[in-house]
Tab-separated table of C-alpha atoms in Angstrom:
chain	number	residue	atom	x	y	z
A	282	MET	CA	131.350	120.984	-4.359
A	283	SER	CA	135.026	121.056	-4.766
A	284	MET	CA	135.454	122.585	-1.315
A	285	ASN	CA	133.482	119.799	0.428
A	286	ALA	CA	135.332	117.137	-1.330
A	287	GLN	CA	138.602	118.474	-0.062
A	288	GLN	CA	137.666	118.413	3.753
A	289	PRO	CA	139.164	115.447	5.726
A	290	VAL	CA	136.910	112.780	7.459
A	291	PRO	CA	136.947	112.871	11.373
A	292	SER	CA	138.652	109.928	13.018
A	293	PRO	CA	137.035	107.683	15.770
A	294	ALA	CA	139.314	109.223	18.437
A	295	ALA	CA	137.857	112.607	17.762
A	296	ALA	CA	134.374	111.194	18.483
A	297	GLU	CA	135.418	110.173	22.001
A	298	VAL	CA	136.836	113.652	22.676
A	299	TYR	CA	133.617	115.348	21.732
A	300	ASN	CA	131.494	112.692	23.558
A	301	PHE	CA	129.154	112.122	20.695
A	302	PRO	CA	126.384	109.641	21.470
A	303	PRO	CA	126.942	106.231	19.949
A	304	ALA	CA	125.081	105.432	16.871
A	305	GLU	CA	122.383	102.798	16.754
A	306	GLY	CA	123.759	99.337	16.654
A	307	ASP	CA	126.968	100.267	18.493
A	308	ALA	CA	128.124	98.366	21.733
A	309	PRO	CA	126.748	99.635	25.160
A	310	SER	CA	128.829	102.137	27.084
A	311	LYS	CA	130.829	101.254	30.182
A	312	ARG	CA	128.223	102.893	32.545
A	313	ASN	CA	125.355	100.897	31.104
A	314	ARG	CA	127.406	97.769	31.443
A	315	TRP	CA	127.690	98.172	35.353
A	316	LEU	CA	124.220	99.573	36.058
A	317	LYS	CA	122.366	96.264	36.456
A	318	PRO	CA	124.910	94.628	38.859
A	319	GLY	CA	124.847	97.787	41.014
A	320	LEU	CA	121.069	97.734	41.332
A	321	ILE	CA	121.142	94.072	42.376
A	322	ALA	CA	123.769	94.743	45.067
A	323	LEU	CA	121.732	97.687	46.420
A	324	ALA	CA	118.595	95.523	46.664
A	325	ILE	CA	120.492	92.819	48.591
A	326	ALA	CA	121.892	95.421	51.034
A	327	LEU	CA	118.465	96.906	51.702
A	328	ALA	CA	116.973	93.447	52.331
A	329	GLY	CA	119.759	92.608	54.783
A	330	ALA	CA	119.259	95.880	56.689
A	331	ALA	CA	115.517	95.222	56.979
A	332	ALA	CA	116.122	91.675	58.272
A	333	TRP	CA	118.634	92.933	60.862
A	334	GLN	CA	116.196	95.562	62.113
A	335	ALA	CA	113.389	92.992	62.383
A	336	PHE	CA	115.242	90.072	63.951
A	337	GLY	CA	118.411	91.538	65.400
A	338	PRO	CA	118.895	92.630	69.079
A	339	ALA	CA	116.981	95.713	70.226
A	340	ALA	CA	119.068	98.801	70.384
A	341	ALA	CA	119.499	100.455	73.783
A	342	PRO	CA	117.458	103.629	74.144
A	343	PRO	CA	119.554	106.701	74.025
A	344	ALA	CA	120.459	108.173	77.386
A	345	ALA	CA	118.504	111.207	78.411
A	346	PRO	CA	120.490	114.356	78.037
A	347	ALA	CA	121.743	115.773	81.280
A	348	SER	CA	119.714	118.907	80.685
A	349	ASN	CA	116.453	116.857	80.884
A	350	LEU	CA	117.155	115.288	84.325
A	351	PRO	CA	115.103	116.671	87.244
A	352	GLU	CA	116.975	118.947	89.591
A	353	VAL	CA	116.594	117.787	93.201
A	354	THR	CA	118.021	119.442	96.295
A	355	VAL	CA	120.304	117.176	98.314
A	356	LEU	CA	122.293	117.737	101.478
A	357	VAL	CA	125.168	116.177	103.372
A	358	PRO	CA	123.912	116.245	106.992
A	359	GLY	CA	127.148	115.538	108.816
A	360	THR	CA	126.726	115.051	112.586
A	361	THR	CA	125.342	117.355	115.269
A	362	MET	CA	125.306	117.233	119.070
A	363	LEU	CA	121.694	116.364	119.914
A	364	ALA	CA	119.726	115.607	123.029
A	365	ASP	CA	119.518	111.824	123.246
A	366	ALA	CA	115.778	111.584	123.815
A	367	ILE	CA	113.520	108.574	123.377
A	368	THR	CA	109.867	109.049	122.501
A	369	ALA	CA	107.445	106.293	123.461
A	370	PRO	CA	103.661	105.864	123.691
A	371	GLY	CA	101.829	104.459	126.662
A	372	SER	CA	98.979	104.942	129.124
A	373	ILE	CA	98.585	106.564	132.517
A	374	ALA	CA	97.819	104.423	135.560
A	375	ALA	CA	98.051	104.515	139.344
A	376	LYS	CA	101.482	103.662	140.684
A	377	ARG	CA	99.856	101.695	143.515
A	378	ASP	CA	96.246	100.870	142.684
A	379	ALA	CA	94.486	99.743	145.892
A	380	ALA	CA	91.074	98.059	145.693
A	381	VAL	CA	88.914	98.949	148.714
A	382	GLY	CA	86.049	96.611	149.622
A	383	VAL	CA	83.977	95.324	152.576
A	384	GLN	CA	85.986	93.921	155.459
A	385	GLY	CA	83.156	92.755	157.712
A	386	GLU	CA	79.864	90.959	157.343
A	387	GLY	CA	78.413	93.609	155.062
A	388	GLY	CA	74.887	94.920	154.802
A	389	ARG	CA	72.973	97.806	153.305
A	390	VAL	CA	74.964	100.927	152.424
A	391	VAL	CA	73.455	103.949	154.167
A	392	ARG	CA	75.976	106.599	153.142
A	393	VAL	CA	78.749	107.156	150.570
A	394	MET	CA	81.056	109.926	151.685
A	395	VAL	CA	83.582	110.444	148.838
A	396	GLU	CA	83.634	110.971	145.084
A	397	PRO	CA	86.226	110.156	142.373
A	398	GLY	CA	89.068	112.664	142.261
A	399	GLN	CA	88.864	113.404	145.992
A	400	ARG	CA	91.935	113.052	148.184
A	401	VAL	CA	91.498	111.105	151.392
A	402	GLY	CA	93.594	110.347	154.455
A	403	ALA	CA	94.577	106.995	155.893
A	404	GLY	CA	91.648	105.459	157.806
A	405	GLN	CA	89.105	107.961	156.515
A	406	VAL	CA	85.567	106.550	156.206
A	407	LEU	CA	84.536	106.205	152.579
A	408	ALA	CA	81.123	104.567	153.036
A	409	GLN	CA	78.926	103.448	155.949
A	410	ILE	CA	76.860	100.261	156.211
A	411	ASP	CA	73.749	99.920	158.367
A	412	ARG	CA	74.690	98.792	161.906
A	413	GLN	CA	71.464	98.764	163.876
A	414	VAL	CA	71.795	95.095	164.852
A	415	GLN	CA	75.410	95.570	165.885
A	416	THR	CA	74.472	98.609	167.965
A	417	GLN	CA	71.956	96.566	169.964
A	418	GLU	CA	74.478	93.805	170.459
A	419	ILE	CA	77.010	96.307	171.779
A	420	ALA	CA	74.462	97.676	174.225
A	421	GLN	CA	73.697	94.169	175.472
A	422	LEU	CA	77.331	93.312	175.944
A	423	SER	CA	77.985	96.620	177.685
A	424	ALA	CA	75.313	95.694	180.231
A	425	SER	CA	76.931	92.279	180.669
A	426	VAL	CA	80.234	93.955	181.419
A	427	ARG	CA	78.657	96.167	184.077
A	428	GLN	CA	76.924	93.145	185.642
A	429	ALA	CA	80.147	91.166	185.741
A	430	GLU	CA	81.988	94.098	187.287
A	431	ALA	CA	79.304	94.406	190.016
A	432	GLU	CA	79.568	90.732	190.844
A	433	ALA	CA	83.336	91.004	190.979
A	434	ARG	CA	83.143	93.918	193.419
A	435	LEU	CA	80.723	91.982	195.661
A	436	ALA	CA	82.955	88.932	195.632
A	437	GLN	CA	85.945	91.103	196.552
A	438	ALA	CA	84.017	92.677	199.479
A	439	ASN	CA	82.898	89.273	200.827
A	440	LEU	CA	86.471	88.062	200.678
A	441	ALA	CA	87.729	91.083	202.593
A	442	ARG	CA	85.151	90.627	205.383
A	443	ALA	CA	85.936	86.943	205.668
A	444	GLU	CA	89.643	87.610	205.990
A	445	SER	CA	88.980	90.021	208.895
A	446	LEU	CA	86.983	87.319	210.752
A	447	VAL	CA	89.250	84.344	210.173
A	448	ALA	CA	91.690	85.548	212.853
A	449	LYS	CA	88.900	85.559	215.431
A	450	GLY	CA	87.929	82.032	214.531
A	451	PHE	CA	84.485	82.847	213.207
A	452	ILE	CA	85.289	81.634	209.678
A	453	SER	CA	87.373	78.682	208.739
A	454	ARG	CA	90.190	78.669	206.298
A	455	ALA	CA	88.101	76.625	203.884
A	456	ASP	CA	85.526	79.410	203.756
A	457	ILE	CA	88.284	81.852	202.873
A	458	ASP	CA	89.429	79.686	199.978
A	459	GLN	CA	85.886	79.401	198.685
A	460	ARG	CA	85.338	83.169	198.784
A	461	LEU	CA	88.698	83.680	197.070
A	462	ALA	CA	87.664	81.377	194.223
A	463	THR	CA	84.344	83.193	193.930
A	464	ARG	CA	86.146	86.528	193.661
A	465	ASP	CA	88.536	85.221	190.969
A	466	GLY	CA	85.668	83.751	188.941
A	467	ALA	CA	83.805	87.055	189.031
A	468	GLN	CA	86.869	88.930	187.808
A	469	ALA	CA	87.324	86.382	185.018
A	470	ARG	CA	83.736	86.903	183.902
A	471	VAL	CA	84.437	90.626	183.765
A	472	GLY	CA	87.307	89.940	181.371
A	473	VAL	CA	85.141	87.718	179.186
A	474	ALA	CA	82.379	90.313	179.030
A	475	ARG	CA	84.808	93.048	178.126
A	476	ALA	CA	86.346	90.913	175.365
A	477	GLN	CA	82.935	90.160	173.909
A	478	LEU	CA	82.084	93.846	173.957
A	479	GLY	CA	85.355	94.710	172.230
A	480	ALA	CA	84.728	92.102	169.515
A	481	ALA	CA	81.243	93.468	168.903
A	482	ARG	CA	82.542	96.989	168.603
A	483	GLU	CA	85.263	95.832	166.188
A	484	ARG	CA	82.683	94.095	164.005
A	485	ALA	CA	80.618	97.252	164.002
A	486	ASP	CA	83.634	99.372	163.073
A	487	ARG	CA	84.425	97.028	160.186
A	488	LEU	CA	81.105	97.958	158.678
A	489	ASP	CA	82.686	101.309	157.833
A	490	VAL	CA	84.585	101.134	154.532
A	491	ARG	CA	87.839	102.977	155.240
A	492	ALA	CA	90.805	104.060	153.143
A	493	PRO	CA	93.796	101.767	153.775
A	494	ALA	CA	96.207	104.632	153.045
A	495	ALA	CA	96.234	108.277	152.060
A	496	GLY	CA	95.656	108.780	148.376
A	497	LEU	CA	93.362	109.731	145.522
A	498	ILE	CA	89.958	108.162	144.872
A	499	LEU	CA	90.030	106.895	141.282
A	500	SER	CA	86.625	105.264	141.032
A	501	ARG	CA	83.456	104.645	143.067
A	502	ASN	CA	81.473	101.465	142.445
A	503	VAL	CA	78.815	101.663	145.182
A	504	GLU	CA	75.599	103.595	145.729
A	505	THR	CA	73.434	104.301	148.745
A	506	GLY	CA	70.959	101.496	149.412
A	507	GLN	CA	73.090	98.824	147.777
A	508	VAL	CA	73.566	95.603	149.749
A	509	VAL	CA	77.226	94.643	149.840
A	510	GLY	CA	79.275	91.868	151.355
A	511	PRO	CA	82.720	90.271	151.239
A	512	GLY	CA	82.000	88.835	147.779
A	513	THR	CA	80.788	92.086	146.247
A	514	GLY	CA	84.229	93.140	145.046
A	515	ALA	CA	85.968	96.504	145.166
A	516	LEU	CA	83.741	99.418	146.129
A	517	PHE	CA	86.484	102.007	145.515
A	518	ARG	CA	89.828	102.218	143.742
A	519	LEU	CA	92.501	104.275	145.417
A	520	ALA	CA	95.839	105.598	144.105
A	521	GLU	CA	98.032	105.363	147.181
A	522	GLY	CA	100.038	108.477	147.945
A	523	ASN	CA	98.402	110.408	145.073
A	524	ALA	CA	101.105	108.914	142.839
A	525	LEU	CA	100.438	108.104	139.186
A	526	GLU	CA	102.670	106.652	136.528
A	527	MET	CA	102.908	106.345	132.789
A	528	ARG	CA	103.646	102.878	131.448
A	529	ALA	CA	105.617	103.696	128.308
A	530	GLN	CA	106.197	101.043	125.651
A	531	VAL	CA	109.856	101.279	124.581
A	532	ALA	CA	111.525	99.328	121.778
A	533	GLU	CA	113.976	96.657	122.839
A	534	GLN	CA	117.007	98.403	121.301
A	535	ASP	CA	116.271	101.594	123.265
A	536	LEU	CA	115.854	99.964	126.693
A	537	ALA	CA	119.619	99.580	127.135
A	538	ARG	CA	120.006	103.383	126.957
A	539	LEU	CA	117.570	104.054	129.794
A	540	LYS	CA	118.270	104.167	133.519
A	541	VAL	CA	116.200	104.690	136.638
A	542	GLY	CA	116.105	108.379	137.591
A	543	MET	CA	116.118	109.813	134.058
A	544	SER	CA	113.877	112.829	133.544
A	545	ALA	CA	110.833	112.591	131.305
A	546	VAL	CA	108.002	114.744	130.029
A	547	VAL	CA	104.586	113.118	129.581
A	548	THR	CA	102.017	114.715	127.266
A	549	PRO	CA	98.495	113.228	127.272
A	550	VAL	CA	96.588	113.095	124.014
A	551	GLY	CA	94.877	116.417	123.402
A	552	ALA	CA	96.940	118.278	126.023
A	553	THR	CA	98.947	121.356	125.147
A	554	GLU	CA	101.442	121.027	127.982
A	555	GLY	CA	103.559	118.223	129.339
A	556	PHE	CA	103.949	116.936	132.883
A	557	LYS	CA	107.369	116.278	134.349
A	558	GLY	CA	108.258	112.929	135.829
A	559	LYS	CA	111.089	110.465	136.386
A	560	VAL	CA	111.738	106.872	135.429
A	561	TRP	CA	111.311	104.827	138.599
A	562	LEU	CA	111.190	101.285	137.215
A	563	ILE	CA	112.190	99.433	134.036
A	564	ASP	CA	110.339	96.134	133.739
A	565	PRO	CA	112.717	93.175	133.354
A	566	VAL	CA	110.466	91.396	130.835
A	567	ILE	CA	110.193	92.082	127.085
A	568	ASP	CA	107.026	91.152	125.235
A	569	PRO	CA	108.039	88.468	122.697
A	570	ALA	CA	105.193	89.489	120.375
A	571	ASN	CA	106.200	93.105	119.748
A	572	ARG	CA	109.748	93.161	121.210
A	573	GLN	CA	108.906	96.024	123.568
A	574	GLY	CA	109.395	96.594	127.273
A	575	ILE	CA	107.567	98.749	129.807
A	576	VAL	CA	109.248	101.783	131.358
A	577	ARG	CA	107.356	103.249	134.331
A	578	ILE	CA	107.486	107.034	134.753
A	579	GLN	CA	106.304	108.386	138.107
A	580	LEU	CA	104.021	111.436	138.041
A	581	GLU	CA	102.435	113.550	140.747
A	582	TYR	CA	98.688	113.857	140.388
A	583	THR	CA	97.491	116.908	138.481
A	584	PRO	CA	93.913	117.529	137.291
A	585	GLY	CA	95.099	117.223	133.678
A	586	LEU	CA	96.226	113.626	134.256
A	587	ARG	CA	93.583	110.928	133.997
A	588	VAL	CA	94.084	107.265	134.716
A	589	GLY	CA	93.658	105.208	131.571
A	590	ALA	CA	94.417	108.099	129.214
A	591	PHE	CA	96.795	107.589	126.292
A	592	ALA	CA	99.946	109.710	126.366
A	593	ARG	CA	103.386	110.098	124.820
A	594	ALA	CA	106.582	110.322	126.854
A	595	ARG	CA	109.859	111.975	125.953
A	596	ILE	CA	112.656	110.518	128.067
A	597	GLU	CA	115.839	112.566	128.212
A	598	GLY	CA	118.980	110.439	127.968
A	599	GLY	CA	121.785	113.032	127.824
A	600	GLU	CA	123.461	114.127	124.572
A	601	THR	CA	124.868	112.271	121.591
A	602	THR	CA	126.315	113.030	118.126
A	603	ARG	CA	124.003	112.068	115.282
A	604	PRO	CA	122.981	113.171	111.768
A	605	LEU	CA	120.193	115.754	111.754
A	606	LEU	CA	117.757	115.895	108.822
A	607	PRO	CA	114.843	118.174	107.984
A	608	GLN	CA	111.488	116.522	108.467
A	609	SER	CA	110.847	116.744	104.705
A	610	ALA	CA	113.718	114.314	104.073
A	611	VAL	CA	112.309	111.509	106.241
A	612	LEU	CA	109.646	109.287	104.666
A	613	ALA	CA	107.667	106.368	106.078
A	614	ASP	CA	105.688	103.412	104.797
A	615	ALA	CA	104.624	99.976	105.991
A	616	ASN	CA	108.283	98.909	106.245
A	617	GLY	CA	109.281	101.795	108.514
A	618	ASN	CA	111.146	105.093	108.198
A	619	PHE	CA	113.560	105.693	105.308
A	620	VAL	CA	115.356	108.343	103.272
A	621	TYR	CA	116.617	108.552	99.693
A	622	VAL	CA	120.373	108.828	99.179
A	623	LEU	CA	122.379	109.227	95.963
A	624	GLY	CA	124.528	106.338	94.828
A	625	LYS	CA	126.688	105.783	91.767
A	626	ASP	CA	125.865	107.934	88.708
A	627	ASN	CA	123.455	110.017	90.827
A	628	LYS	CA	120.937	107.193	91.048
A	629	VAL	CA	118.394	107.266	93.891
A	630	GLU	CA	118.711	104.539	96.551
A	631	ARG	CA	116.433	103.786	99.498
A	632	ARG	CA	118.053	103.704	102.964
A	633	SER	CA	116.147	102.505	106.054
A	634	ILE	CA	116.776	104.515	109.225
A	635	GLU	CA	115.841	104.566	112.905
A	636	VAL	CA	114.437	107.910	114.027
A	637	GLY	CA	115.788	109.373	117.254
A	638	ALA	CA	114.942	112.711	118.828
A	639	ILE	CA	112.478	114.930	116.960
A	640	SER	CA	112.537	118.663	117.611
A	641	ASP	CA	111.960	121.972	115.867
A	642	ALA	CA	115.517	121.741	114.508
A	643	GLY	CA	114.791	118.499	112.647
A	644	VAL	CA	114.854	114.741	112.986
A	645	GLY	CA	117.797	113.000	114.608
A	646	VAL	CA	118.806	109.719	112.964
A	647	ALA	CA	119.631	107.040	115.531
A	648	SER	CA	120.926	104.522	112.971
A	649	GLY	CA	121.124	104.017	109.215
A	650	LEU	CA	123.246	107.042	108.251
A	651	THR	CA	126.807	108.127	108.969
A	652	GLY	CA	126.248	111.754	107.951
A	653	ALA	CA	128.512	111.625	104.881
A	654	GLU	CA	125.788	110.550	102.437
A	655	ARG	CA	124.043	112.809	99.968
A	656	VAL	CA	120.440	112.753	101.151
A	657	VAL	CA	117.451	113.980	99.169
A	658	ALA	CA	116.190	116.949	101.153
A	659	SER	CA	112.692	117.002	99.692
A	660	ALA	CA	110.621	115.741	96.766
A	661	GLY	CA	111.210	112.184	97.944
A	662	ALA	CA	107.542	111.358	97.421
A	663	PHE	CA	108.010	111.932	93.676
A	664	LEU	CA	111.062	109.668	93.334
A	665	LYS	CA	111.616	105.946	93.327
A	666	PRO	CA	114.743	103.801	93.684
A	667	GLY	CA	116.756	103.736	90.461
A	668	ASP	CA	115.797	107.197	89.246
A	669	THR	CA	118.627	109.378	87.965
A	670	ILE	CA	118.546	113.003	89.043
A	671	LYS	CA	120.603	116.140	88.763
A	672	PRO	CA	121.597	116.930	92.379
A	673	VAL	CA	121.679	120.483	93.650
A	674	LEU	CA	123.666	120.673	96.886
A	675	ALA	CA	121.911	122.671	99.588
A	676	ALA	CA	123.829	125.237	101.587
A	677	PRO	CA	124.879	123.945	105.027
A	678	ALA	CA	122.522	124.968	107.832
A	679	THR	CA	123.806	127.348	110.471
A	680	ARG	CA	123.856	125.644	113.861
């Protein structure tokens, strides 16, 4: 007891050092005093953040990492010396299409002597028309000619005898004049009879349907037994000189590059080989509906060429320097041919082009590219304007 009584009582400062909990009834600590205001401030901040997320501007989506962009092969085509060729569609026709019909009175056809595809000479008989009536008329007129000639000879003999007797005074001069007039009249009748006979023979000859010139029979529109006349129409169609042509439809902008005499190759639909020809005429009129003109390419007849057939012509126009692209880079839709090029930030852009010569080496670009652009080499069907890609530059082609 005496020992406890002698121990000193701890002071309040010592309680703070040892961090003893306050006794009941003491004042709240400093931490408890700031706890409630802190919770209120935190609640206000959370409410403000929720309101900003709900009503504030939408945040831009994060950009795709470069590693996620599709890799697409692109190329810089540059320029290449290419054959300046123009390809155009068209149809094959006769260069000079002659319609052959009845020249004379007409009648019943008794014989057709040619078939389509056969070559004929100038004046060759193509068909014969019945001429029995004309034959009888010719025989009658031939007899009239012989009769007139006999009368003329008799008149000439009478005149000669009279002239031998006039000097002896047996015949007067008036008788001589009368016999002279009789002789002249008989000779005139001979001329009339001969002219009538010639006209009859000409009418009979006109019953033969003849070729006006050498050429190729394109069509036959008459059969044996058919009655024909001047109003029947063409019995045959003839390509004069065996010459055909292709009437190629060429765009207005390409006509200025063409000249008469340029070489061309015409390939009919379904044919495996082309036929050589030359431009012989460029029509001076352009169709206002489709802005195209007609270029006529002369061709020599070959069994593989058929009048009316559809064909495609390749007209050689020398050489020119143009960009050359692989066929996989050139796309087409309702608006025409186009390619995809890379713009700023490797974004895909559509570029319309005009296609020039097409060959195994690629597609020549007549307009729309300079050759310095980065062009999508393939996979264009899977892209659209505005897409961002990761370009992979293709190795330059060896030319």
